[in-house]
Short mmCIF file of C-alpha atoms in Angstrom, two decimals:
data_model
loop_
_atom_site.label_atom_id
_atom_site.label_comp_id
_atom_site.label_asym_id
_atom_site.label_seq_id
_atom_site.Cartn_x
_atom_site.Cartn_y
_atom_site.Cartn_z
CA MET A 1 117.59 -72.22 116.08
CA ARG A 2 118.61 -68.60 115.72
CA ILE A 3 121.34 -67.88 113.15
CA TYR A 4 123.57 -64.86 112.71
CA ILE A 5 125.54 -64.44 109.46
CA GLU A 6 128.66 -62.29 109.35
CA THR A 7 129.69 -61.34 105.80
CA LEU A 8 133.16 -60.27 104.72
CA GLY A 9 134.39 -59.41 101.23
CA CYS A 10 132.68 -58.41 98.02
CA PRO A 11 129.04 -58.01 96.91
CA LYS A 12 129.14 -61.56 95.53
CA ASN A 13 129.76 -62.82 99.07
CA ALA A 14 126.90 -60.67 100.36
CA ASN A 15 124.67 -62.26 97.73
CA ASP A 16 125.72 -65.70 98.97
CA SER A 17 124.91 -64.70 102.55
CA GLU A 18 121.42 -63.58 101.55
CA ALA A 19 120.91 -66.98 99.93
CA ALA A 20 122.22 -68.79 103.02
CA ALA A 21 119.88 -66.77 105.24
CA GLY A 22 116.91 -67.49 102.99
CA ILE A 23 117.67 -71.21 102.81
CA CYS A 24 117.98 -71.42 106.59
CA GLU A 25 114.79 -69.43 107.15
CA LYS A 26 112.92 -71.76 104.80
CA ALA A 27 114.19 -74.67 106.92
CA GLY A 28 112.81 -73.13 110.12
CA PHE A 29 115.76 -71.10 111.42
CA THR A 30 115.16 -67.57 112.67
CA PRO A 31 117.56 -64.65 112.19
CA ALA A 32 119.49 -63.31 115.19
CA GLU A 33 120.29 -59.62 115.61
CA SER A 34 123.83 -60.23 116.89
CA PRO A 35 126.30 -63.09 117.47
CA GLU A 36 125.55 -62.89 121.20
CA ASP A 37 121.85 -63.64 120.55
CA ALA A 38 122.49 -66.54 118.17
CA ASP A 39 122.55 -70.30 118.49
CA VAL A 40 124.53 -70.51 115.24
CA VAL A 41 127.08 -68.04 113.87
CA LEU A 42 128.13 -68.36 110.24
CA VAL A 43 131.20 -66.36 109.16
CA ASN A 44 131.16 -65.96 105.38
CA THR A 45 134.80 -65.22 104.58
CA CYS A 46 136.89 -63.65 101.84
CA GLY A 47 140.12 -65.32 100.74
CA PHE A 48 141.18 -63.31 97.70
CA ILE A 49 144.29 -61.49 98.93
CA ASN A 50 146.37 -61.49 102.11
CA ASP A 51 144.65 -58.52 103.77
CA ALA A 52 141.24 -60.11 103.22
CA LYS A 53 142.47 -63.45 104.56
CA ARG A 54 143.79 -61.78 107.71
CA GLU A 55 140.51 -59.94 108.26
CA SER A 56 138.55 -63.17 107.86
CA ILE A 57 140.80 -65.11 110.24
CA ASP A 58 140.63 -62.32 112.82
CA ARG A 59 136.83 -62.38 112.67
CA ILE A 60 136.73 -66.16 113.06
CA PHE A 61 138.88 -65.85 116.18
CA ASP A 62 136.50 -63.19 117.51
CA MET A 63 133.73 -65.75 117.24
CA ILE A 64 135.91 -68.45 118.78
CA ARG A 65 136.37 -66.20 121.81
CA LEU A 66 132.60 -65.77 121.98
CA LYS A 67 132.20 -69.53 121.79
CA GLU A 68 134.55 -69.96 124.76
CA LYS A 69 131.96 -68.06 126.80
CA ARG A 70 129.01 -69.78 125.10
CA LYS A 71 129.81 -73.49 125.00
CA ASP A 72 126.54 -74.30 123.23
CA LEU A 73 127.22 -71.90 120.34
CA ILE A 74 127.62 -73.56 116.92
CA LEU A 75 130.29 -71.88 114.80
CA ALA A 76 130.34 -72.36 111.03
CA VAL A 77 132.69 -70.88 108.41
CA SER A 78 131.92 -70.53 104.70
CA GLY A 79 133.06 -68.48 101.73
CA CYS A 80 136.27 -68.20 99.73
CA LEU A 81 138.71 -68.69 102.63
CA SER A 82 136.87 -71.83 103.67
CA GLN A 83 136.75 -73.16 100.13
CA ARG A 84 140.43 -72.44 99.58
CA TYR A 85 141.91 -73.56 102.91
CA GLY A 86 139.12 -75.60 104.50
CA LYS A 87 141.11 -78.77 105.15
CA GLU A 88 143.99 -76.87 106.75
CA LEU A 89 141.66 -74.71 108.82
CA PHE A 90 139.72 -77.75 109.97
CA LYS A 91 142.91 -79.00 111.62
CA GLU A 92 144.06 -75.64 112.94
CA MET A 93 140.71 -74.39 114.28
CA PRO A 94 139.13 -77.24 116.26
CA GLU A 95 136.67 -74.76 117.79
CA VAL A 96 134.90 -74.38 114.44
CA ASP A 97 132.09 -76.92 114.08
CA LEU A 98 131.48 -76.69 110.34
CA PHE A 99 133.47 -75.63 107.29
CA LEU A 100 131.36 -75.08 104.21
CA GLY A 101 132.29 -74.59 100.53
CA VAL A 102 131.00 -71.84 98.26
CA ASN A 103 128.71 -74.32 96.48
CA ASP A 104 127.17 -75.88 99.59
CA TYR A 105 124.72 -73.36 101.05
CA GLU A 106 121.73 -75.53 100.13
CA ARG A 107 123.16 -78.20 102.46
CA LEU A 108 123.66 -75.81 105.37
CA PRO A 109 120.42 -76.50 107.33
CA ASP A 110 120.90 -80.28 107.23
CA ALA A 111 124.57 -79.92 108.12
CA LEU A 112 123.70 -77.85 111.18
CA GLU A 113 121.10 -80.39 112.25
CA ASP A 114 123.65 -83.18 111.81
CA LEU A 115 125.96 -81.46 114.28
CA LYS A 116 123.62 -82.63 117.02
CA LYS A 117 124.84 -86.15 116.20
CA GLU A 118 128.32 -85.43 114.87
CA LYS A 119 131.02 -83.35 116.52
CA ARG A 120 132.44 -81.54 113.49
CA LYS A 121 132.30 -81.76 109.72
CA MET A 122 133.43 -80.32 106.39
CA LEU A 123 131.28 -79.89 103.28
CA PHE A 124 133.07 -79.22 100.01
CA SER A 125 131.23 -80.24 96.85
CA CYS A 126 132.81 -80.55 93.44
CA GLN A 127 132.56 -77.42 91.29
CA PRO A 128 129.33 -77.59 89.24
CA GLU A 129 129.49 -77.41 85.46
CA VAL A 130 126.36 -75.26 85.10
CA PHE A 131 124.91 -72.36 87.08
CA GLU A 132 122.94 -73.59 90.09
CA GLU A 133 120.04 -71.46 91.30
CA PHE A 134 119.62 -70.83 95.01
CA SER A 135 116.28 -72.02 96.32
CA ALA A 136 115.76 -68.91 98.47
CA ARG A 137 117.13 -65.46 99.24
CA LYS A 138 116.58 -63.42 102.38
CA LEU A 139 115.96 -59.78 101.48
CA PRO A 140 116.10 -56.74 103.72
CA GLU A 141 112.85 -55.06 104.80
CA ASN A 142 113.33 -52.34 102.22
CA PRO A 143 115.19 -53.88 99.25
CA TYR A 144 115.58 -50.64 97.31
CA SER A 145 119.04 -51.56 95.97
CA MET A 146 119.96 -55.19 95.33
CA THR A 147 122.64 -57.23 93.61
CA LEU A 148 121.57 -59.47 90.75
CA ARG A 149 123.95 -62.34 90.05
CA ILE A 150 124.14 -63.18 86.35
CA ALA A 151 127.00 -65.72 86.39
CA GLU A 152 129.34 -67.62 88.68
CA GLY A 153 132.99 -68.62 88.36
CA CYS A 154 135.63 -67.40 85.95
CA ASN A 155 137.56 -68.62 82.90
CA ASN A 156 140.00 -65.70 82.83
CA ARG A 157 143.24 -67.17 84.10
CA CYS A 158 144.87 -63.98 85.35
CA ALA A 159 148.30 -64.86 86.71
CA TYR A 160 147.68 -63.30 90.14
CA CYS A 161 144.17 -64.60 90.80
CA VAL A 162 142.83 -67.64 92.67
CA ILE A 163 139.14 -67.08 91.90
CA PRO A 164 138.89 -69.83 89.22
CA GLN A 165 140.31 -72.30 91.76
CA ILE A 166 137.82 -71.17 94.39
CA ARG A 167 134.69 -70.51 92.34
CA GLY A 168 135.27 -72.81 89.36
CA GLY A 169 134.77 -72.17 85.66
CA TYR A 170 132.46 -69.52 84.22
CA ARG A 171 128.79 -70.45 84.36
CA SER A 172 126.20 -68.04 82.98
CA ARG A 173 122.82 -67.99 84.66
CA PRO A 174 119.96 -68.71 82.25
CA MET A 175 118.31 -65.45 81.28
CA GLU A 176 114.85 -66.57 82.40
CA GLY A 177 116.07 -66.95 85.99
CA ILE A 178 117.69 -63.52 85.98
CA LEU A 179 114.59 -61.82 84.61
CA ARG A 180 112.32 -63.68 87.00
CA GLU A 181 114.35 -62.56 90.02
CA ALA A 182 114.56 -58.99 88.68
CA GLU A 183 110.76 -58.89 88.32
CA GLN A 184 110.35 -60.18 91.88
CA LEU A 185 112.77 -57.59 93.25
CA ALA A 186 111.00 -54.78 91.38
CA GLY A 187 107.68 -55.96 92.79
CA LEU A 188 109.12 -55.65 96.30
CA GLY A 189 110.21 -52.05 95.72
CA CYS A 190 113.73 -52.48 94.33
CA ARG A 191 114.83 -49.42 92.36
CA GLU A 192 118.44 -50.31 91.64
CA LEU A 193 119.80 -53.55 90.21
CA ILE A 194 123.54 -54.09 90.51
CA LEU A 195 124.65 -56.75 88.04
CA ILE A 196 127.43 -58.91 89.47
CA ALA A 197 129.61 -61.80 88.29
CA GLN A 198 133.34 -62.37 88.12
CA ASP A 199 133.01 -60.97 84.59
CA VAL A 200 129.60 -59.58 83.64
CA THR A 201 130.74 -58.85 80.08
CA GLY A 202 131.29 -62.56 79.49
CA TYR A 203 127.61 -63.28 80.09
CA GLY A 204 125.98 -65.80 77.78
CA GLU A 205 128.94 -67.05 75.77
CA ASP A 206 129.09 -70.43 77.50
CA ILE A 207 125.40 -71.35 77.29
CA TYR A 208 124.15 -69.32 74.32
CA GLY A 209 127.28 -69.30 72.16
CA LYS A 210 127.58 -65.50 72.09
CA LEU A 211 127.94 -62.50 74.40
CA LEU A 212 124.42 -61.57 75.51
CA LEU A 213 124.89 -58.83 78.09
CA PRO A 214 123.42 -56.20 75.73
CA GLU A 215 120.30 -58.32 75.15
CA LEU A 216 119.96 -58.99 78.89
CA LEU A 217 120.20 -55.26 79.60
CA LYS A 218 117.50 -54.46 77.02
CA ARG A 219 115.13 -56.89 78.69
CA LEU A 220 115.94 -55.68 82.22
CA CYS A 221 115.23 -52.10 81.16
CA LYS A 222 111.65 -53.07 80.34
CA ILE A 223 110.88 -54.00 83.95
CA ASP A 224 108.62 -51.43 85.63
CA GLY A 225 109.86 -49.92 88.87
CA ILE A 226 113.57 -50.28 88.20
CA ARG A 227 115.27 -46.88 87.97
CA TRP A 228 118.98 -47.71 87.89
CA ILE A 229 120.87 -50.66 86.44
CA ARG A 230 124.57 -50.74 87.33
CA LEU A 231 127.38 -52.77 85.75
CA MET A 232 130.17 -54.12 87.94
CA TYR A 233 133.26 -56.21 87.04
CA CYS A 234 133.49 -55.61 83.28
CA TYR A 235 136.46 -56.87 81.28
CA GLU A 236 137.78 -54.21 78.90
CA ASP A 237 138.27 -56.52 75.92
CA ARG A 238 134.59 -57.52 75.98
CA ILE A 239 133.13 -54.01 76.08
CA THR A 240 131.70 -54.14 72.57
CA ASP A 241 130.24 -51.36 70.46
CA GLU A 242 126.84 -53.00 70.95
CA LEU A 243 127.19 -52.83 74.72
CA ILE A 244 128.23 -49.18 74.61
CA GLU A 245 125.29 -48.36 72.34
CA ILE A 246 122.83 -50.02 74.74
CA MET A 247 124.33 -48.21 77.73
CA ALA A 248 124.13 -44.86 75.95
CA SER A 249 120.58 -45.31 74.66
CA GLN A 250 118.86 -46.81 77.71
CA GLU A 251 118.00 -44.24 80.36
CA LYS A 252 117.83 -46.81 83.17
CA ILE A 253 121.43 -47.95 82.71
CA CYS A 254 123.68 -45.83 84.89
CA SER A 255 126.39 -43.81 83.15
CA TYR A 256 128.81 -45.80 85.23
CA ILE A 257 130.98 -48.82 84.56
CA ASP A 258 133.47 -50.77 86.64
CA ILE A 259 136.46 -51.93 84.55
CA PRO A 260 139.31 -53.41 86.62
CA ILE A 261 142.15 -52.76 84.14
CA GLN A 262 144.94 -53.59 86.69
CA HIS A 263 147.73 -51.90 84.67
CA ILE A 264 148.56 -50.03 81.48
CA SER A 265 152.07 -51.28 80.68
CA ASP A 266 151.95 -53.90 77.93
CA SER A 267 154.76 -55.91 79.50
CA VAL A 268 152.97 -56.06 82.85
CA LEU A 269 149.60 -56.85 81.26
CA LYS A 270 151.19 -59.69 79.32
CA ALA A 271 152.82 -61.07 82.47
CA MET A 272 149.44 -60.85 84.20
CA ASN A 273 147.92 -62.92 81.37
CA ARG A 274 145.42 -60.16 80.65
CA ARG A 275 143.88 -59.99 77.18
CA SER A 276 143.94 -56.18 77.14
CA THR A 277 146.77 -54.00 75.89
CA GLY A 278 147.56 -50.41 76.78
CA LYS A 279 146.24 -49.33 73.38
CA SER A 280 142.98 -51.26 73.71
CA ILE A 281 142.35 -49.82 77.18
CA VAL A 282 142.88 -46.25 75.96
CA ASN A 283 140.61 -46.91 72.98
CA THR A 284 137.81 -48.38 75.11
CA ILE A 285 137.88 -45.43 77.50
CA LYS A 286 137.70 -43.08 74.51
CA ARG A 287 134.72 -44.95 73.05
CA LEU A 288 132.86 -44.88 76.36
CA ARG A 289 133.45 -41.16 76.93
CA GLU A 290 132.47 -40.26 73.37
CA ALA A 291 129.20 -42.18 73.65
CA MET A 292 128.45 -41.01 77.21
CA PRO A 293 130.23 -37.73 78.05
CA ASP A 294 129.00 -37.90 81.65
CA ILE A 295 130.11 -41.50 82.28
CA HIS A 296 131.95 -42.23 85.52
CA ILE A 297 134.49 -45.01 85.11
CA ARG A 298 135.65 -47.02 88.11
CA THR A 299 138.82 -49.06 87.90
CA THR A 300 141.25 -50.95 90.11
CA LEU A 301 144.99 -51.15 89.67
CA ILE A 302 147.75 -53.40 90.97
CA THR A 303 151.17 -52.01 91.83
CA GLY A 304 154.27 -54.10 92.36
CA PHE A 305 153.34 -57.05 90.18
CA PRO A 306 156.42 -59.28 89.66
CA GLY A 307 158.77 -57.65 87.18
CA GLU A 308 157.09 -54.22 87.33
CA SER A 309 159.93 -51.78 86.70
CA GLU A 310 160.14 -48.14 87.69
CA GLU A 311 159.41 -47.31 84.05
CA ASP A 312 156.28 -49.50 84.12
CA PHE A 313 155.12 -47.78 87.27
CA GLU A 314 155.79 -44.30 85.88
CA GLU A 315 153.77 -45.24 82.80
CA LEU A 316 150.89 -46.27 85.08
CA LEU A 317 151.11 -43.09 87.13
CA ASP A 318 151.14 -40.96 83.95
CA PHE A 319 148.13 -42.87 82.68
CA VAL A 320 146.19 -42.18 85.88
CA GLU A 321 146.96 -38.50 85.33
CA THR A 322 145.72 -38.45 81.74
CA ALA A 323 142.77 -40.88 82.02
CA ARG A 324 141.32 -39.04 85.03
CA PHE A 325 139.20 -41.89 86.30
CA GLU A 326 136.25 -40.70 88.36
CA ARG A 327 136.61 -43.68 90.72
CA LEU A 328 139.82 -45.60 91.34
CA GLY A 329 141.23 -48.08 93.84
CA VAL A 330 144.73 -49.55 94.11
CA PHE A 331 146.02 -52.80 95.56
CA ALA A 332 149.65 -53.51 96.29
CA TYR A 333 150.26 -56.91 94.67
CA SER A 334 149.51 -59.81 97.00
CA ARG A 335 151.62 -62.90 96.38
CA GLU A 336 149.25 -65.86 96.45
CA GLU A 337 150.28 -69.50 96.58
CA GLY A 338 148.90 -71.62 93.80
CA THR A 339 149.03 -68.80 91.25
CA VAL A 340 151.37 -68.39 88.29
CA ALA A 341 152.51 -65.01 89.60
CA GLY A 342 153.28 -66.44 93.02
CA ASP A 343 156.08 -68.52 91.48
CA MET A 344 157.47 -65.74 89.30
CA GLU A 345 160.94 -64.36 89.75
CA ASN A 346 161.54 -60.62 90.11
CA GLN A 347 159.11 -60.22 93.01
CA VAL A 348 158.91 -56.53 93.97
CA ASP A 349 159.89 -55.41 97.45
CA GLU A 350 156.92 -54.99 99.82
CA GLU A 351 157.86 -51.41 100.66
CA ALA A 352 158.16 -50.48 96.99
CA LYS A 353 154.74 -52.00 96.25
CA ALA A 354 153.15 -49.99 99.05
CA LEU A 355 154.91 -46.74 98.11
CA ARG A 356 153.76 -47.07 94.51
CA ALA A 357 150.16 -47.70 95.56
CA ASP A 358 150.30 -44.70 97.89
CA ALA A 359 151.67 -42.45 95.13
CA ILE A 360 148.79 -43.34 92.84
CA MET A 361 146.16 -42.81 95.53
CA ARG A 362 147.61 -39.42 96.47
CA ARG A 363 147.33 -38.29 92.85
CA GLN A 364 143.89 -39.83 92.49
CA MET A 365 142.69 -37.92 95.55
CA GLU A 366 143.53 -34.66 93.80
CA ILE A 367 141.78 -35.80 90.61
CA SER A 368 138.71 -36.90 92.56
CA ARG A 369 138.48 -33.56 94.34
CA GLU A 370 138.79 -31.64 91.05
CA ILE A 371 136.02 -33.76 89.49
CA ASN A 372 133.83 -33.22 92.56
CA GLU A 373 134.44 -29.45 92.60
CA ALA A 374 133.11 -29.25 89.03
CA LYS A 375 129.76 -30.50 90.37
CA VAL A 376 129.23 -27.65 92.81
CA GLY A 377 126.10 -25.72 91.81
CA LYS A 378 124.62 -28.62 89.84
CA ILE A 379 121.36 -30.38 90.69
CA MET A 380 121.81 -34.14 90.89
CA GLU A 381 119.43 -37.04 91.46
CA VAL A 382 120.33 -38.78 94.72
CA MET A 383 119.15 -42.09 96.14
CA VAL A 384 118.67 -41.77 99.90
CA GLU A 385 120.54 -44.37 101.97
CA GLU A 386 120.69 -43.17 105.58
CA HIS A 387 119.05 -40.69 107.94
CA GLU A 388 122.09 -39.29 109.71
CA ALA A 389 120.59 -36.65 112.00
CA GLU A 390 117.65 -34.28 112.25
CA GLY A 391 117.24 -32.88 108.75
CA ALA A 392 120.42 -34.56 107.47
CA TYR A 393 120.71 -37.52 105.10
CA ARG A 394 123.33 -39.51 103.24
CA GLY A 395 122.81 -40.85 99.74
CA ARG A 396 124.55 -41.39 96.42
CA THR A 397 124.15 -40.56 92.76
CA CYS A 398 123.87 -42.90 89.79
CA TYR A 399 127.63 -42.44 89.45
CA ASP A 400 128.31 -44.27 92.71
CA ALA A 401 128.06 -47.92 93.70
CA PRO A 402 127.04 -48.58 97.32
CA GLU A 403 129.77 -48.82 99.96
CA ILE A 404 132.73 -48.42 97.59
CA ASP A 405 132.15 -45.05 95.90
CA ASN A 406 131.35 -41.47 96.85
CA ALA A 407 128.46 -40.27 98.99
CA VAL A 408 126.30 -37.15 99.04
CA VAL A 409 125.51 -35.67 102.47
CA PHE A 410 122.57 -33.30 102.23
CA THR A 411 119.94 -31.47 104.22
CA SER A 412 116.20 -31.75 103.73
CA GLU A 413 113.07 -30.53 105.47
CA ASN A 414 111.20 -33.66 104.36
CA ASN A 415 110.91 -37.05 106.00
CA LEU A 416 112.82 -39.31 103.67
CA ARG A 417 113.45 -43.04 103.74
CA PRO A 418 116.11 -45.23 102.13
CA GLY A 419 115.43 -45.70 98.45
CA ASP A 420 113.72 -42.34 97.93
CA MET A 421 115.02 -40.44 94.89
CA VAL A 422 115.44 -36.71 95.43
CA SER A 423 116.97 -33.74 93.64
CA VAL A 424 119.93 -32.26 95.49
CA ARG A 425 121.78 -29.05 94.69
CA ILE A 426 125.50 -29.59 95.34
CA THR A 427 126.92 -26.86 97.56
CA ASP A 428 130.33 -28.21 98.54
CA ALA A 429 132.89 -30.78 97.43
CA PHE A 430 135.50 -32.85 99.23
CA ASP A 431 138.10 -35.42 98.21
CA TYR A 432 135.58 -38.21 97.77
CA ASP A 433 132.16 -36.90 98.88
CA LEU A 434 129.73 -34.11 98.07
CA ALA A 435 127.45 -31.96 100.22
CA GLY A 436 124.19 -30.28 99.29
CA ARG A 437 120.56 -29.52 100.04
CA GLN A 438 117.38 -30.98 98.64
CA GLU A 439 115.66 -28.89 95.98
CA GLU A 440 111.90 -28.78 96.36
#
């Protein structure tokens, strides 16, 4: 059977899809180029916030419409939306043949085969207590930049978040498995490893009794062929002096860190059940910038959390102004059932939430452009990602994660391919991107 996998959501979902594709290929399935060419379509959904849920549901209905034309098409749904609402969706979407939980990809081939005998089914296993390795992973032809999952689940009970309910408790991946996969990826030409988990800074505490991200990084840096190692999803309160020292001293670790701080007001942070305080956040940013003056810090913020006052918001806006984050995203608070925040009083008006998010992004756009303009005239190392036109390419620097951060559009007289590392002189700057030309 030919299978097409549609992935929505974050890099962790993309990692799951690669595992699902590899598991199915090992079982004899072949990949399809499009839903129209497939015998099976798997929609791997996101269910984190309302916008993501709507996007996932819309895409499922797109595939249902395709199935109305192709009666023999098997339609399966997996991912966070399926895990969270599978039983309800099973009743409401009779066109879907299979609903699959986030821990059930190993069972996917057998479940699809069983559909020849059964009309429909659901597969939702209990949350495992330890990290479970996938038996396979389907890689792209040129795996120059790949995610490397170091843990699953989350123990941080943030008041607004449903991830622990969906993904279960925090489960670190044994270091041997991480290093083995990293070696394999490097052997296939991978140059960038993007470390992912719900909280990468929590790595090791559950199975080794202490935080071991610094040790893991030291060992990853010894792998030949890897040029960049990128840290995503770091909790501020676990960014230790040891971690900062390793980041600053190891050339392969990008001067980049993703720290979703969510807010700066102590009252809002407390209501969110975050361990950070405004003071600790300011101190951590200071420590990072002192150790690595060129570091680019990415963060995400939430506006309109229940009880957020105008004063809280103004404090956040002022903080954005003074902190001058190189990369920043904002979400208007999404009220989620089953969360502590969802039942809180003092819910903020939808319009106010959106206006506050917009105000921050308008200011951040100015900051981003100012930071970019300071790079004009500099020569920067760029990883090629796309050939856009004759003599024109798109890539990104070590300060940019794929798909979510800035890009560099540049000209070159050479024939380049994705993954090549080239020196680019920056000639122009925009709100979020840079332009330049390759230096010979």
